[in-house]
Amino acid sequence: MAEVFLRKLRQGAFLSQQDEGILNALARPLRQVRAHRDIVREYSAERFLPLIVQGWACRYRVLENGKRQIISILVPGDLCEPFGALPQINDDPLSTITPVTFVPVKLDGLARAAQSSPAIAKALWWDLLVATRIERELIVSLGRRMAPERTGHLFCELYLRLETVGLVNDCGYEFPLTQSVLADALGLSTVHVNRSLQELRSSGLISLHNRRLTIHNFWRLQELCSFDPTYLHLAGASKQCAGTARLIENTGVIHVS
Amino acid sequence: MAEVFLRKLRQGAFLSQQDEGILNALARPLRQVRAHRDIVREYSAERFLPLIVQGWACRYRVLENGKRQIISILVPGDLCEPFGALPQINDDPLSTITPVTFVPVKLDGLARAAQSSPAIAKALWWDLLVATRIERELIVSLGRRMAPERTGHLFCELYLRLETVGLVNDCGYEFPLTQSVLADALGLSTVHVNRSLQELRSSGLISLHNRRLTIHNFWRLQELCSFDPTYLHLAGASKQCAGTARLIENTGVIHVS
DNA sequence: CGGTTGCTTGAGATCCATCAATAGGAGTGG
DNA sequence: CCACTCCTATTGATGGATCTCAAGCAACCG
């Protein structure tokens, strides 16, 4: 099993050596997909769930009028479907944003792993619940947040998600989304995404060049977007905690709140 | 266990007499809550999940700026949290819209029921997956649908959800939502909800008086909102199927599409 | 009866989409 | 190396969707 997945699951439960061994035994040969391809899934009893190891993907929906809405953004460590997924129920399509390498995980293998160890079950439930929290947060963003706020909120969320799998460095991360893909994720037009980005940039909060996003002042960005990381249920990431940790990291100044 | 719940679960799996017996054994004394109250939940190992038997409720979120977004609308037959919910993970608050009577279902009881019978497990997973599909559909609505379309889409969804628990009659149902609550559910302002409703009314598609919604032409409404009911995973509710069924029912005219 | 709540309507402001045009960069074939 | 194309980012102008503010009206209720 991919190390990124274990890293993420450790946020949700304490996994013993044995637990990790069980999960590792589910590993399958890696598969590669090029960018901008759909990841096709079989709906059979022998179903495999894609577990992303490298690269970014998304779950999306295309409406009759041609508009597209991205429902979730998937990064390394993300399991694309719940571990108890029913074989006969189909899902919204997945598409790669960058080249992706993933592990196909056998559905029934996961279920058996969950039954064999309470810690694994707990970790998988945790993973599932966090995924639905992330989707709910998107509901809140789309329904009640202004464009720049919405944009910054996503940046904060991805920062923490990527941090747990070790993909954050120098206060930033690789951000492969095109402005038009970002628009589909945020329910905005490309033009307006562009203007929201300029607003964030000119406030000195972020920079975004060459597919790399840097957050210059996480605390201020979080403040601006009323980003409260508790919904990610990361070990010890309450609002203050993440805020001050970021402040220390990014400015070298220690504040006590 | 509440009959409404069983009615709903039968859409997701074939439950034997014995299965239904197991589920019924989980029944607890009913509890009543008045309208506009939060349903408070304990986060302990002995946790109970509220299962709504009568009345409407919602899961919501209040932002720092005072705006509110409703994340899901809960009607009779809805279990308010996934059956594998983790004891220590908290959730967005639930609030009643009308007076509500619910059954507190013991979390570990549900888990044991799922382990004892594959059909129950399947039904519960089905229920959970449908709930997340509904939330995803809201993401699509909020992100990419215009106000009247969004409004009609919700009406169509609730029609089918309520139909499976026997709460639809005469092409309509009791609709207790205030325009301002509806606004919070649709990510709109009350004023704009009012205008969207007028648009739907003047097209002759619906009427909404005295807390009762009637859909005069389900097929046309569905067409207008590009409502595709497959995401509800109801037994035999594909797009055409529901469409023509509704057409027959509501106008007395049989069309072959 | 007065107070509250919910619905409706109008007017103006704001947010955001659409359309159109420009510019830069990356690839591609000649 | 150059012409060409495609894709992405950017900018301006305009219109549409939606919000906010404000007022009036109806129903209900103590």
PDB file of N, CA, C and O in Angstrom, chain A residues 195-243:
ATOM      1  N   ARG A 195      -9.359  37.359 -11.553  1.00  0.00           N
ATOM      2  CA  ARG A 195      -9.426  38.599 -10.766  1.00  0.00           C
ATOM      3  C   ARG A 195      -9.362  38.331  -9.266  1.00  0.00           C
ATOM      4  O   ARG A 195      -8.788  39.123  -8.515  1.00  0.00           O
ATOM      5  N   SER A 196      -9.908  37.218  -8.865  1.00  0.00           N
ATOM      6  CA  SER A 196      -9.806  36.875  -7.441  1.00  0.00           C
ATOM      7  C   SER A 196      -8.354  36.597  -7.065  1.00  0.00           C
ATOM      8  O   SER A 196      -7.882  36.996  -6.000  1.00  0.00           O
ATOM      9  N   LEU A 197      -7.655  35.927  -7.958  1.00  0.00           N
ATOM     10  CA  LEU A 197      -6.249  35.643  -7.698  1.00  0.00           C
ATOM     11  C   LEU A 197      -5.451  36.937  -7.592  1.00  0.00           C
ATOM     12  O   LEU A 197      -4.602  37.087  -6.717  1.00  0.00           O
ATOM     13  N   GLN A 198      -5.744  37.852  -8.477  1.00  0.00           N
ATOM     14  CA  GLN A 198      -5.031  39.133  -8.415  1.00  0.00           C
ATOM     15  C   GLN A 198      -5.269  39.821  -7.085  1.00  0.00           C
ATOM     16  O   GLN A 198      -4.362  40.445  -6.529  1.00  0.00           O
ATOM     17  N   GLU A 199      -6.492  39.709  -6.607  1.00  0.00           N
ATOM     18  CA  GLU A 199      -6.801  40.334  -5.328  1.00  0.00           C
ATOM     19  C   GLU A 199      -5.959  39.709  -4.214  1.00  0.00           C
ATOM     20  O   GLU A 199      -5.380  40.426  -3.390  1.00  0.00           O
ATOM     21  N   LEU A 200      -5.898  38.380  -4.218  1.00  0.00           N
ATOM     22  CA  LEU A 200      -5.110  37.708  -3.189  1.00  0.00           C
ATOM     23  C   LEU A 200      -3.624  38.037  -3.339  1.00  0.00           C
ATOM     24  O   LEU A 200      -2.908  38.207  -2.361  1.00  0.00           O
ATOM     25  N   ARG A 201      -3.177  38.109  -4.566  1.00  0.00           N
ATOM     26  CA  ARG A 201      -1.764  38.406  -4.804  1.00  0.00           C
ATOM     27  C   ARG A 201      -1.428  39.809  -4.359  1.00  0.00           C
ATOM     28  O   ARG A 201      -0.420  40.049  -3.688  1.00  0.00           O
ATOM     29  N   SER A 202      -2.283  40.753  -4.715  1.00  0.00           N
ATOM     30  CA  SER A 202      -1.935  42.138  -4.411  1.00  0.00           C
ATOM     31  C   SER A 202      -2.048  42.423  -2.913  1.00  0.00           C
ATOM     32  O   SER A 202      -1.496  43.401  -2.428  1.00  0.00           O
ATOM     33  N   SER A 203      -2.769  41.553  -2.181  1.00  0.00           N
ATOM     34  CA  SER A 203      -2.768  41.699  -0.729  1.00  0.00           C
ATOM     35  C   SER A 203      -1.507  41.093  -0.128  1.00  0.00           C
ATOM     36  O   SER A 203      -1.343  41.100   1.091  1.00  0.00           O
ATOM     37  N   GLY A 204      -0.663  40.547  -0.969  1.00  0.00           N
ATOM     38  CA  GLY A 204       0.569  39.956  -0.468  1.00  0.00           C
ATOM     39  C   GLY A 204       0.362  38.627   0.227  1.00  0.00           C
ATOM     40  O   GLY A 204       1.245  38.138   0.921  1.00  0.00           O
ATOM     41  N   LEU A 205      -0.809  38.004   0.051  1.00  0.00           N
ATOM     42  CA  LEU A 205      -1.081  36.771   0.773  1.00  0.00           C
ATOM     43  C   LEU A 205      -0.492  35.547   0.088  1.00  0.00           C
ATOM     44  O   LEU A 205      -0.041  34.620   0.757  1.00  0.00           O
ATOM     45  N   ILE A 206      -0.519  35.542  -1.211  1.00  0.00           N
ATOM     46  CA  ILE A 206      -0.046  34.359  -1.930  1.00  0.00           C
ATOM     47  C   ILE A 206       0.772  34.786  -3.141  1.00  0.00           C
ATOM     48  O   ILE A 206       0.730  35.940  -3.564  1.00  0.00           O
ATOM     49  N   SER A 207       1.536  33.857  -3.682  1.00  0.00           N
ATOM     50  CA  SER A 207       1.918  34.012  -5.077  1.00  0.00           C
ATOM     51  C   SER A 207       1.685  32.698  -5.794  1.00  0.00           C
ATOM     52  O   SER A 207       1.703  31.630  -5.180  1.00  0.00           O
ATOM     53  N   LEU A 208       1.438  32.793  -7.054  1.00  0.00           N
ATOM     54  CA  LEU A 208       1.122  31.628  -7.867  1.00  0.00           C
ATOM     55  C   LEU A 208       1.753  31.829  -9.237  1.00  0.00           C
ATOM     56  O   LEU A 208       1.261  32.586 -10.069  1.00  0.00           O
ATOM     57  N   HIS A 209       2.901  31.159  -9.394  1.00  0.00           N
ATOM     58  CA  HIS A 209       3.631  31.257 -10.658  1.00  0.00           C
ATOM     59  C   HIS A 209       4.088  29.870 -11.036  1.00  0.00           C
ATOM     60  O   HIS A 209       4.460  29.093 -10.157  1.00  0.00           O
ATOM     61  N   ASN A 210       4.122  29.607 -12.304  1.00  0.00           N
ATOM     62  CA  ASN A 210       4.698  28.343 -12.762  1.00  0.00           C
ATOM     63  C   ASN A 210       4.167  27.140 -12.023  1.00  0.00           C
ATOM     64  O   ASN A 210       4.931  26.287 -11.585  1.00  0.00           O
ATOM     65  N   ARG A 211       2.872  27.117 -11.877  1.00  0.00           N
ATOM     66  CA  ARG A 211       2.240  25.971 -11.228  1.00  0.00           C
ATOM     67  C   ARG A 211       2.735  25.739  -9.805  1.00  0.00           C
ATOM     68  O   ARG A 211       2.772  24.601  -9.336  1.00  0.00           O
ATOM     69  N   ARG A 212       3.162  26.775  -9.148  1.00  0.00           N
ATOM     70  CA  ARG A 212       3.518  26.639  -7.748  1.00  0.00           C
ATOM     71  C   ARG A 212       2.850  27.736  -6.934  1.00  0.00           C
ATOM     72  O   ARG A 212       2.902  28.912  -7.286  1.00  0.00           O
ATOM     73  N   LEU A 213       2.199  27.303  -5.856  1.00  0.00           N
ATOM     74  CA  LEU A 213       1.498  28.243  -4.994  1.00  0.00           C
ATOM     75  C   LEU A 213       2.288  28.439  -3.713  1.00  0.00           C
ATOM     76  O   LEU A 213       2.684  27.470  -3.061  1.00  0.00           O
ATOM     77  N   THR A 214       2.515  29.672  -3.343  1.00  0.00           N
ATOM     78  CA  THR A 214       3.160  29.965  -2.063  1.00  0.00           C
ATOM     79  C   THR A 214       2.213  30.811  -1.224  1.00  0.00           C
ATOM     80  O   THR A 214       1.633  31.776  -1.723  1.00  0.00           O
ATOM     81  N   ILE A 215       2.071  30.416   0.023  1.00  0.00           N
ATOM     82  CA  ILE A 215       1.231  31.178   0.934  1.00  0.00           C
ATOM     83  C   ILE A 215       2.155  31.955   1.855  1.00  0.00           C
ATOM     84  O   ILE A 215       2.855  31.378   2.678  1.00  0.00           O
ATOM     85  N   HIS A 216       2.169  33.273   1.692  1.00  0.00           N
ATOM     86  CA  HIS A 216       3.136  34.077   2.428  1.00  0.00           C
ATOM     87  C   HIS A 216       2.748  34.275   3.876  1.00  0.00           C
ATOM     88  O   HIS A 216       3.600  34.464   4.732  1.00  0.00           O
ATOM     89  N   ASN A 217       1.469  34.278   4.127  1.00  0.00           N
ATOM     90  CA  ASN A 217       1.027  34.490   5.501  1.00  0.00           C
ATOM     91  C   ASN A 217      -0.244  33.682   5.732  1.00  0.00           C
ATOM     92  O   ASN A 217      -1.353  34.154   5.517  1.00  0.00           O
ATOM     93  N   PHE A 218      -0.001  32.447   6.145  1.00  0.00           N
ATOM     94  CA  PHE A 218      -1.127  31.533   6.302  1.00  0.00           C
ATOM     95  C   PHE A 218      -2.155  32.094   7.265  1.00  0.00           C
ATOM     96  O   PHE A 218      -3.355  32.015   7.036  1.00  0.00           O
ATOM     97  N   TRP A 219      -1.661  32.695   8.328  1.00  0.00           N
ATOM     98  CA  TRP A 219      -2.562  33.160   9.355  1.00  0.00           C
ATOM     99  C   TRP A 219      -3.504  34.231   8.821  1.00  0.00           C
ATOM    100  O   TRP A 219      -4.704  34.199   9.035  1.00  0.00           O
ATOM    101  N   ARG A 220      -2.952  35.163   8.066  1.00  0.00           N
ATOM    102  CA  ARG A 220      -3.787  36.233   7.533  1.00  0.00           C
ATOM    103  C   ARG A 220      -4.749  35.704   6.474  1.00  0.00           C
ATOM    104  O   ARG A 220      -5.894  36.129   6.383  1.00  0.00           O
ATOM    105  N   LEU A 221      -4.263  34.768   5.674  1.00  0.00           N
ATOM    106  CA  LEU A 221      -5.128  34.186   4.651  1.00  0.00           C
ATOM    107  C   LEU A 221      -6.301  33.468   5.303  1.00  0.00           C
ATOM    108  O   LEU A 221      -7.460  33.621   4.915  1.00  0.00           O
ATOM    109  N   GLN A 222      -5.985  32.678   6.313  1.00  0.00           N
ATOM    110  CA  GLN A 222      -6.990  31.936   7.062  1.00  0.00           C
ATOM    111  C   GLN A 222      -8.021  32.887   7.666  1.00  0.00           C
ATOM    112  O   GLN A 222      -9.230  32.639   7.624  1.00  0.00           O
ATOM    113  N   GLU A 223      -7.510  33.985   8.183  1.00  0.00           N
ATOM    114  CA  GLU A 223      -8.368  35.010   8.761  1.00  0.00           C
ATOM    115  C   GLU A 223      -9.322  35.561   7.703  1.00  0.00           C
ATOM    116  O   GLU A 223     -10.533  35.653   7.906  1.00  0.00           O
ATOM    117  N   LEU A 224      -8.754  35.893   6.575  1.00  0.00           N
ATOM    118  CA  LEU A 224      -9.532  36.486   5.485  1.00  0.00           C
ATOM    119  C   LEU A 224     -10.653  35.575   5.014  1.00  0.00           C
ATOM    120  O   LEU A 224     -11.756  36.017   4.688  1.00  0.00           O
ATOM    121  N   CYS A 225     -10.362  34.279   4.967  1.00  0.00           N
ATOM    122  CA  CYS A 225     -11.325  33.333   4.395  1.00  0.00           C
ATOM    123  C   CYS A 225     -12.173  32.678   5.460  1.00  0.00           C
ATOM    124  O   CYS A 225     -12.958  31.795   5.144  1.00  0.00           O
ATOM    125  N   SER A 226     -12.029  33.104   6.686  1.00  0.00           N
ATOM    126  CA  SER A 226     -12.638  32.404   7.817  1.00  0.00           C
ATOM    127  C   SER A 226     -12.511  30.894   7.643  1.00  0.00           C
ATOM    128  O   SER A 226     -13.473  30.152   7.659  1.00  0.00           O
ATOM    129  N   PHE A 227     -11.261  30.496   7.438  1.00  0.00           N
ATOM    130  CA  PHE A 227     -10.956  29.074   7.279  1.00  0.00           C
ATOM    131  C   PHE A 227     -10.737  28.459   8.648  1.00  0.00           C
ATOM    132  O   PHE A 227      -9.860  28.877   9.396  1.00  0.00           O
ATOM    133  N   ASP A 228     -11.553  27.474   8.966  1.00  0.00           N
ATOM    134  CA  ASP A 228     -11.428  26.774  10.239  1.00  0.00           C
ATOM    135  C   ASP A 228     -11.121  25.310   9.960  1.00  0.00           C
ATOM    136  O   ASP A 228     -11.983  24.558   9.513  1.00  0.00           O
ATOM    137  N   PRO A 229      -9.876  24.900  10.202  1.00  0.00           N
ATOM    138  CA  PRO A 229      -9.428  23.582   9.742  1.00  0.00           C
ATOM    139  C   PRO A 229      -9.978  22.407  10.514  1.00  0.00           C
ATOM    140  O   PRO A 229      -9.677  21.259  10.159  1.00  0.00           O
ATOM    141  N   THR A 230     -10.811  22.643  11.510  1.00  0.00           N
ATOM    142  CA  THR A 230     -11.249  21.492  12.298  1.00  0.00           C
ATOM    143  C   THR A 230     -11.971  20.449  11.445  1.00  0.00           C
ATOM    144  O   THR A 230     -11.933  19.262  11.762  1.00  0.00           O
ATOM    145  N   TYR A 231     -12.602  20.885  10.362  1.00  0.00           N
ATOM    146  CA  TYR A 231     -13.357  19.916   9.563  1.00  0.00           C
ATOM    147  C   TYR A 231     -12.465  18.878   8.900  1.00  0.00           C
ATOM    148  O   TYR A 231     -12.957  17.841   8.459  1.00  0.00           O
ATOM    149  N   LEU A 232     -11.171  19.153   8.854  1.00  0.00           N
ATOM    150  CA  LEU A 232     -10.263  18.165   8.273  1.00  0.00           C
ATOM    151  C   LEU A 232      -9.868  17.085   9.282  1.00  0.00           C
ATOM    152  O   LEU A 232      -9.291  16.066   8.916  1.00  0.00           O
ATOM    153  N   HIS A 233     -10.152  17.337  10.552  1.00  0.00           N
ATOM    154  CA  HIS A 233      -9.904  16.354  11.601  1.00  0.00           C
ATOM    155  C   HIS A 233      -8.478  15.824  11.577  1.00  0.00           C
ATOM    156  O   HIS A 233      -8.242  14.623  11.668  1.00  0.00           O
ATOM    157  N   LEU A 234      -7.546  16.743  11.423  1.00  0.00           N
ATOM    158  CA  LEU A 234      -6.141  16.349  11.469  1.00  0.00           C
ATOM    159  C   LEU A 234      -5.696  16.330  12.922  1.00  0.00           C
ATOM    160  O   LEU A 234      -6.259  17.041  13.755  1.00  0.00           O
ATOM    161  N   ALA A 235      -4.702  15.530  13.190  1.00  0.00           N
ATOM    162  CA  ALA A 235      -4.226  15.424  14.565  1.00  0.00           C
ATOM    163  C   ALA A 235      -3.773  16.797  15.034  1.00  0.00           C
ATOM    164  O   ALA A 235      -2.830  17.374  14.510  1.00  0.00           O
ATOM    165  N   GLY A 236      -4.491  17.341  16.007  1.00  0.00           N
ATOM    166  CA  GLY A 236      -4.071  18.597  16.611  1.00  0.00           C
ATOM    167  C   GLY A 236      -4.158  19.815  15.726  1.00  0.00           C
ATOM    168  O   GLY A 236      -3.422  20.765  15.915  1.00  0.00           O
ATOM    169  N   ALA A 237      -5.055  19.807  14.759  1.00  0.00           N
ATOM    170  CA  ALA A 237      -5.214  21.005  13.939  1.00  0.00           C
ATOM    171  C   ALA A 237      -6.500  21.710  14.299  1.00  0.00           C
ATOM    172  O   ALA A 237      -7.504  21.586  13.617  1.00  0.00           O
ATOM    173  N   SER A 238      -6.486  22.416  15.389  1.00  0.00           N
ATOM    174  CA  SER A 238      -7.619  23.271  15.700  1.00  0.00           C
ATOM    175  C   SER A 238      -7.326  24.602  15.051  1.00  0.00           C
ATOM    176  O   SER A 238      -6.290  24.793  14.434  1.00  0.00           O
ATOM    177  N   LYS A 239      -8.241  25.527  15.206  1.00  0.00           N
ATOM    178  CA  LYS A 239      -8.071  26.797  14.513  1.00  0.00           C
ATOM    179  C   LYS A 239      -6.809  27.541  14.976  1.00  0.00           C
ATOM    180  O   LYS A 239      -5.951  27.875  14.184  1.00  0.00           O
ATOM    181  N   GLN A 240      -6.715  27.741  16.266  1.00  0.00           N
ATOM    182  CA  GLN A 240      -5.560  28.475  16.778  1.00  0.00           C
ATOM    183  C   GLN A 240      -4.268  27.764  16.440  1.00  0.00           C
ATOM    184  O   GLN A 240      -3.326  28.346  15.940  1.00  0.00           O
ATOM    185  N   CYS A 241      -4.284  26.481  16.744  1.00  0.00           N
ATOM    186  CA  CYS A 241      -3.080  25.697  16.551  1.00  0.00           C
ATOM    187  C   CYS A 241      -2.483  25.871  15.163  1.00  0.00           C
ATOM    188  O   CYS A 241      -1.346  26.268  15.009  1.00  0.00           O
ATOM    189  N   ALA A 242      -3.311  25.614  14.162  1.00  0.00           N
ATOM    190  CA  ALA A 242      -2.811  25.730  12.803  1.00  0.00           C
ATOM    191  C   ALA A 242      -2.383  27.167  12.542  1.00  0.00           C
ATOM    192  O   ALA A 242      -1.352  27.430  11.948  1.00  0.00           O
ATOM    193  N   GLY A 243      -3.180  28.092  13.046  1.00  0.00           N
ATOM    194  CA  GLY A 243      -2.878  29.494  12.815  1.00  0.00           C
ATOM    195  C   GLY A 243      -1.521  29.885  13.357  1.00  0.00           C
ATOM    196  O   GLY A 243      -0.669  30.382  12.631  1.00  0.00           O
TER     197      GLY A 243
END
